[in-house]
CSV table of C-alpha atoms in Angstrom, one decimal:
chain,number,residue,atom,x,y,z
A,5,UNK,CA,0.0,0.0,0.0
A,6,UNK,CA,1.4,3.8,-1.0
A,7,UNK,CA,1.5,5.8,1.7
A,8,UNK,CA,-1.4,8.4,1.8
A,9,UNK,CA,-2.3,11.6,3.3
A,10,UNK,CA,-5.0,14.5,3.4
A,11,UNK,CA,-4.0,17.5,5.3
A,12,UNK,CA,-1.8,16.5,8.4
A,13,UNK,CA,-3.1,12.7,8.4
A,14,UNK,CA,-0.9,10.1,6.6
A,15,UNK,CA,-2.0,6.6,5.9
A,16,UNK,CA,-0.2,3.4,5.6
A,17,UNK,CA,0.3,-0.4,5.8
A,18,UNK,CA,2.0,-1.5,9.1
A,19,UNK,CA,4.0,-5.0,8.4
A,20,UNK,CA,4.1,-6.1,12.1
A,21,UNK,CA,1.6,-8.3,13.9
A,22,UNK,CA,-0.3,-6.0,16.3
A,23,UNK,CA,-2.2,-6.9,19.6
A,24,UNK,CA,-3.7,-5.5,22.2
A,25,UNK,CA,-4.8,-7.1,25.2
A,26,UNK,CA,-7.9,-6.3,27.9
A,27,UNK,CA,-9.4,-8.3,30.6
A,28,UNK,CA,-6.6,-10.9,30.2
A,29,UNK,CA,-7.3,-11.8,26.4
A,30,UNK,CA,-6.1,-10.5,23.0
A,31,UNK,CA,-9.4,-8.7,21.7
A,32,UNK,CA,-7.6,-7.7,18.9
A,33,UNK,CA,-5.0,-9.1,16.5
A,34,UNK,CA,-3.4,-8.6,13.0
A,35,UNK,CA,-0.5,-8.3,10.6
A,36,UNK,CA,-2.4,-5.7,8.1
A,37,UNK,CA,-2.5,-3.1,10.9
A,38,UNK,CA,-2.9,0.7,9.8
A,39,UNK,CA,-0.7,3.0,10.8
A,40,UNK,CA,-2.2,6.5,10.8
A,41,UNK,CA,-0.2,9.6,12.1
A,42,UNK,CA,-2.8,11.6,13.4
A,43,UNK,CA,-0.3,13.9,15.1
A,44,UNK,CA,3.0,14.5,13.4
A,45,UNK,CA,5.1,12.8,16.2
A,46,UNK,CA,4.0,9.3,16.0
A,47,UNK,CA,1.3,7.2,14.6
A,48,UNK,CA,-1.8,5.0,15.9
A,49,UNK,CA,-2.6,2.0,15.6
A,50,UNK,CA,-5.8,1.0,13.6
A,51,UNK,CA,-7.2,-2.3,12.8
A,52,UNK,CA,-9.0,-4.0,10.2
A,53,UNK,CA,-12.9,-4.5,11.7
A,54,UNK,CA,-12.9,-8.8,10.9
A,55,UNK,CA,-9.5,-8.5,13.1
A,56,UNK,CA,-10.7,-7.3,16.3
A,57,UNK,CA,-12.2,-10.4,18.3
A,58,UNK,CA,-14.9,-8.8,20.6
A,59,UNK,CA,-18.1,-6.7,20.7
A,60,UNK,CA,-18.1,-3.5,19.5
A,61,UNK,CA,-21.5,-1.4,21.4
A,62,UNK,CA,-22.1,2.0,19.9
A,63,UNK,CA,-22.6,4.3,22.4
A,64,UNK,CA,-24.4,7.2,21.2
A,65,UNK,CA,-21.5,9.1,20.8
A,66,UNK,CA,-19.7,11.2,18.1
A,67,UNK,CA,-16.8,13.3,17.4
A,68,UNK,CA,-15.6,15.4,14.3
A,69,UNK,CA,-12.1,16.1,13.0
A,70,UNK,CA,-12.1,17.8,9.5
A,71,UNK,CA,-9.5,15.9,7.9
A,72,UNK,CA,-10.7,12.0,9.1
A,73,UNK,CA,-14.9,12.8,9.1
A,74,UNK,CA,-17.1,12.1,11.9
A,75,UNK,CA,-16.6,9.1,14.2
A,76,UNK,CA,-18.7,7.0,15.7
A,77,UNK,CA,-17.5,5.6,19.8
A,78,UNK,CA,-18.2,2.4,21.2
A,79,UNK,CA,-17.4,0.7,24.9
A,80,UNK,CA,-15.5,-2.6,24.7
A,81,UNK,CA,-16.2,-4.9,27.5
A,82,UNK,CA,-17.5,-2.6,29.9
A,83,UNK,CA,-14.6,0.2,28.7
A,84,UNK,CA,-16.9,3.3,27.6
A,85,UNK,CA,-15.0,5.1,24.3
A,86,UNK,CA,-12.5,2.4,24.0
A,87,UNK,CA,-13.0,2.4,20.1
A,88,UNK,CA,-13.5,4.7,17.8
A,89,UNK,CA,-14.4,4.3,13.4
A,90,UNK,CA,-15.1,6.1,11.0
A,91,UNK,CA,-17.5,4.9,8.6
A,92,UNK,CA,-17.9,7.9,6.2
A,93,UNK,CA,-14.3,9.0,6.3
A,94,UNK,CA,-13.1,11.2,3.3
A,95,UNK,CA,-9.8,8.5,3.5
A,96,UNK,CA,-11.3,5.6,2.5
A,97,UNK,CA,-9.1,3.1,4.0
A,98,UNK,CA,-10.2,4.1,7.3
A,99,UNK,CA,-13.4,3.1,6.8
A,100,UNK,CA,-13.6,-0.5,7.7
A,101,UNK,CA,-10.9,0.4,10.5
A,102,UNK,CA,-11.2,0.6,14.1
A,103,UNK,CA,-8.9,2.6,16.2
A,104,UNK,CA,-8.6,1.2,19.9
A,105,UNK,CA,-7.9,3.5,22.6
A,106,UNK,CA,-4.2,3.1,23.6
A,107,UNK,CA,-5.4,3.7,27.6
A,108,UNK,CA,-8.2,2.0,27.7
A,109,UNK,CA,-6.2,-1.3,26.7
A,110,UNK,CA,-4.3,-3.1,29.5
A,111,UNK,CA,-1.1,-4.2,27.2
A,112,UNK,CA,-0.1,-3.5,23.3
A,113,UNK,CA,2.3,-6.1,21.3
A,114,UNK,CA,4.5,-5.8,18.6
A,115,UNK,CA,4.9,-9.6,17.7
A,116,UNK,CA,6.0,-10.7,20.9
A,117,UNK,CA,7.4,-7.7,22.5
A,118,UNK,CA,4.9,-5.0,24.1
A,119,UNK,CA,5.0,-1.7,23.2
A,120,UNK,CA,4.7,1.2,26.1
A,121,UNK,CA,3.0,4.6,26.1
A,122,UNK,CA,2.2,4.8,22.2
A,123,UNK,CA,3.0,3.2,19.1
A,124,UNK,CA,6.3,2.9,18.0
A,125,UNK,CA,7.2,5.1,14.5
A,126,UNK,CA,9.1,3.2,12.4
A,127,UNK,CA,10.6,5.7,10.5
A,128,UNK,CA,12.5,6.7,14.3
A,129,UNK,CA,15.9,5.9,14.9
A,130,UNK,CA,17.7,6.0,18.3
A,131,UNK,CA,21.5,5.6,17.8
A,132,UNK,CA,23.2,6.2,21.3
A,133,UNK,CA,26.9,6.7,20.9
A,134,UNK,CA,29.7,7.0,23.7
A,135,UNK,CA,31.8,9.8,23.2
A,136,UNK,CA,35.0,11.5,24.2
A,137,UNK,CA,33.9,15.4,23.9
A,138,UNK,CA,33.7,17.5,26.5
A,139,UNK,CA,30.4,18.2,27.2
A,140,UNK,CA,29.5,21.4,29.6
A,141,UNK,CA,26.5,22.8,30.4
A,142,UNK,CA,25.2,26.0,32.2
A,143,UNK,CA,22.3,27.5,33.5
A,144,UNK,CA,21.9,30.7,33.7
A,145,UNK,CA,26.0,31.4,33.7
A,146,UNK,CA,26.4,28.8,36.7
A,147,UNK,CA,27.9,25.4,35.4
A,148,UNK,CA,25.7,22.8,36.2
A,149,UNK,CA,28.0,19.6,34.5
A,150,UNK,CA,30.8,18.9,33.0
A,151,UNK,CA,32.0,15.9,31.6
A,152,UNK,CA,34.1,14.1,29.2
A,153,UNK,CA,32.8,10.8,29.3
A,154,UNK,CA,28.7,12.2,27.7
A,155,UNK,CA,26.7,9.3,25.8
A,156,UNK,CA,25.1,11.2,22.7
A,157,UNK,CA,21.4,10.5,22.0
A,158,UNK,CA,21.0,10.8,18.6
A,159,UNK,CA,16.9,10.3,17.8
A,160,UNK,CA,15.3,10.8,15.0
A,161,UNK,CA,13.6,14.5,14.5
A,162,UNK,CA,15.1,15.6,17.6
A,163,UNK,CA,18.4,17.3,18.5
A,164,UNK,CA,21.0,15.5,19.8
A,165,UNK,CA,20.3,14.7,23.5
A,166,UNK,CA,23.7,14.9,25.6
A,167,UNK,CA,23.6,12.7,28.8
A,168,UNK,CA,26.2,12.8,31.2
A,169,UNK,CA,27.2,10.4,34.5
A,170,UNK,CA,25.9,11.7,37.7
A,171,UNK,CA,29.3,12.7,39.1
A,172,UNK,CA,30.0,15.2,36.5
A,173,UNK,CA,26.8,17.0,37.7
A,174,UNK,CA,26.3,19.5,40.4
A,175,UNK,CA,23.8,17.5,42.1
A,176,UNK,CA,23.7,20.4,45.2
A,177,UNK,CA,21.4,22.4,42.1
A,178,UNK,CA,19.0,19.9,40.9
A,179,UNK,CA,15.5,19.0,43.1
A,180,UNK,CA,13.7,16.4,42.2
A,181,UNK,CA,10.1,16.9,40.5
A,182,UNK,CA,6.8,15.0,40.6
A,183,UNK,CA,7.0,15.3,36.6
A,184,UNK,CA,7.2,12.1,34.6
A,185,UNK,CA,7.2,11.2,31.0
A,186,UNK,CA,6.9,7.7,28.8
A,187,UNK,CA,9.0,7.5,25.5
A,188,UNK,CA,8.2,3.8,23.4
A,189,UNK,CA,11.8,3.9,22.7
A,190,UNK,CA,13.7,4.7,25.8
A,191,UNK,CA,10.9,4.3,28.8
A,192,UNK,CA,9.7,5.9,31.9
A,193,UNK,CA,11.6,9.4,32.8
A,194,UNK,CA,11.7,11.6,35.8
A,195,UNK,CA,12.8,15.1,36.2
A,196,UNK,CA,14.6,17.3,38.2
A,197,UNK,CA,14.1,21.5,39.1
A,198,UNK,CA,17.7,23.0,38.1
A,199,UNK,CA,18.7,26.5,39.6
A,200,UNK,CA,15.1,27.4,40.3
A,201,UNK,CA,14.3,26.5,36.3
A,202,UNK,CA,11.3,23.5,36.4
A,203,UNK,CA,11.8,20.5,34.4
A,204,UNK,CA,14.9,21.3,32.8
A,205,UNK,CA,16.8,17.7,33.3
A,206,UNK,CA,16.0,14.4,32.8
A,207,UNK,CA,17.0,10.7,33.4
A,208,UNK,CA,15.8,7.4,32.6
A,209,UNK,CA,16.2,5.4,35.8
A,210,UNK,CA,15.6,1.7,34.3
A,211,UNK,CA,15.3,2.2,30.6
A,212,UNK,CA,14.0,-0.1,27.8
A,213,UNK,CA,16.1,-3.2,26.6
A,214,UNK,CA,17.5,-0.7,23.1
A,215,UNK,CA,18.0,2.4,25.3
A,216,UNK,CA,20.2,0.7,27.8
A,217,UNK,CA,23.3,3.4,27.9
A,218,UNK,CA,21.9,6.1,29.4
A,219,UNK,CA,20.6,4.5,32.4
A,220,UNK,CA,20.9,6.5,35.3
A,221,UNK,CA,22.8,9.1,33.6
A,222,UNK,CA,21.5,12.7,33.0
A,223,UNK,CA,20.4,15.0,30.2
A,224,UNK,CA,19.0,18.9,29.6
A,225,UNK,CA,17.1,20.4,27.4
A,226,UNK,CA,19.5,21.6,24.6
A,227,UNK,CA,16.4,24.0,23.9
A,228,UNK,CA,16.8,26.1,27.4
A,229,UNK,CA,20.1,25.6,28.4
A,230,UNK,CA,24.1,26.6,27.0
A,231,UNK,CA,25.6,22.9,26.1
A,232,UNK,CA,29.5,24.0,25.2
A,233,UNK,CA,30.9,21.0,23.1
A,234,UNK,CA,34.8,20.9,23.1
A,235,UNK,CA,34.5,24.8,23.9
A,236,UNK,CA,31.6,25.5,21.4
A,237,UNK,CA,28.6,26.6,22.8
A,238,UNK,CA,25.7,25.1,20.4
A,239,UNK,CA,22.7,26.7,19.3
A,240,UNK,CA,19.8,26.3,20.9
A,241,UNK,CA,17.0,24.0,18.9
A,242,UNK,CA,13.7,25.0,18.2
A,243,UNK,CA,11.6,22.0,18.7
A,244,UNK,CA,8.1,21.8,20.0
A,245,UNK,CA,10.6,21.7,24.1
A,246,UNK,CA,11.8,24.9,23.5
């Protein structure tokens, strides 16, 4: 299947075997899964109707986005909204779709490895590189690491990430936060305040299986903060962080 998109939505044919899982049991399984980036950063998953194995109850309820038509909800197994379709869609491969909602489902599979927080984009890379440049940071003038020993994130979209060991970080200016954030690629992350800034540092604590080297290690946001490599400061990205 050619990829195809109207206005901001692009349509095409996933080629790995999709599940998702409620009340114990796979209520829906496939290998022709759509993948359908409703939002630029990542796609959902939707599935062809004869693939999902359970009852689908229309509710009532309705929605309308402009460029996929009007929808029609349904509860699954006592979940109210935990489907969506839309039957009349201006794309016409949506039509005998349904889209699942990703919280409403207790566990999502890629073939036999689940999938956390949202689908996976497979046109995203993460390479994550050890390197030997000197990496220092500051905030507001006031050094906040220094290292030579950084692992470089390199992600696809995104600027490089720079994450450096704990010891090369002036821990006496970071407090933690209750802020938390889920990436399919590198897992579960929790933040730190830095010189009275919010949210400017992160660090996975236990990341997933591909995203191993920068466990426990730290990273800023190259959008708000002066990252000097090997003496050069860098310019700051504009991404949707900044």
């Amino acid at each position: 299947m050619e990829p195809i998109t109207r206005g901001r939505v692009r349509v095409e044919r996933g080629a790995k075997r999709i599940r998702a899982f409620l009340g114990g049991r796979a209520i829906a399984d496939t290998t022709r899964v759509l993948l359908v980036w409703e939002v630029p950063y990542y796609p959902t998953y939707y599935f062809p109707r004869e693939d999902v194995a359970v009852e689908l109850k229309p509710n009532g309820r309705s929605t309308h986005v402009p460029s996929r038509g009007d929808s029609l909800l349904y509860d699954v197994e006592g979940v109210v909204d935990a489907a969506m379709a839309y039957p009349a869609s201006p794309i016409e491969e949506l039509r005998d779709h349904v889209r699942l909602d990703w919280e409403a489902m207790d566990a999502w599979f890629e073939e036999d490895e689940e999938v956390y927080f949202h689908a996976r984009d497979p046109y995203t890379r993460v390479d994550i590189l050890p390197s030997s440049r000197r990496v220092r940071i500051e905030v507001d003038g006031v050094t906040v690491a220094d290292s030579h020993n950084p692992r470089i994130l390199f992600e696809t979209g995104l600027p490089p990430r720079y994450y450096v060991p704990k010891t090369d970080v002036r821990l006496d200016l970071l407090t933690p936060t209750d802020t938390v954030s889920r990436c399919p690629y590198k897992g579960e992350a929790e933040y730190w305040r830095v010189n009275g800034h919010a949210d400017l540092a992160w660090s996975y604590r236990t990341p997933l299986e591909e995203s191993q080297r920068i466990a426990g290690l730290i990273s800023f946001y190259n959008e708000k903060v002066d990252i000097y490599v090997n003496g050069v400061i860098q310019e700051r990205p504009k991404t949707k962080f900044a």
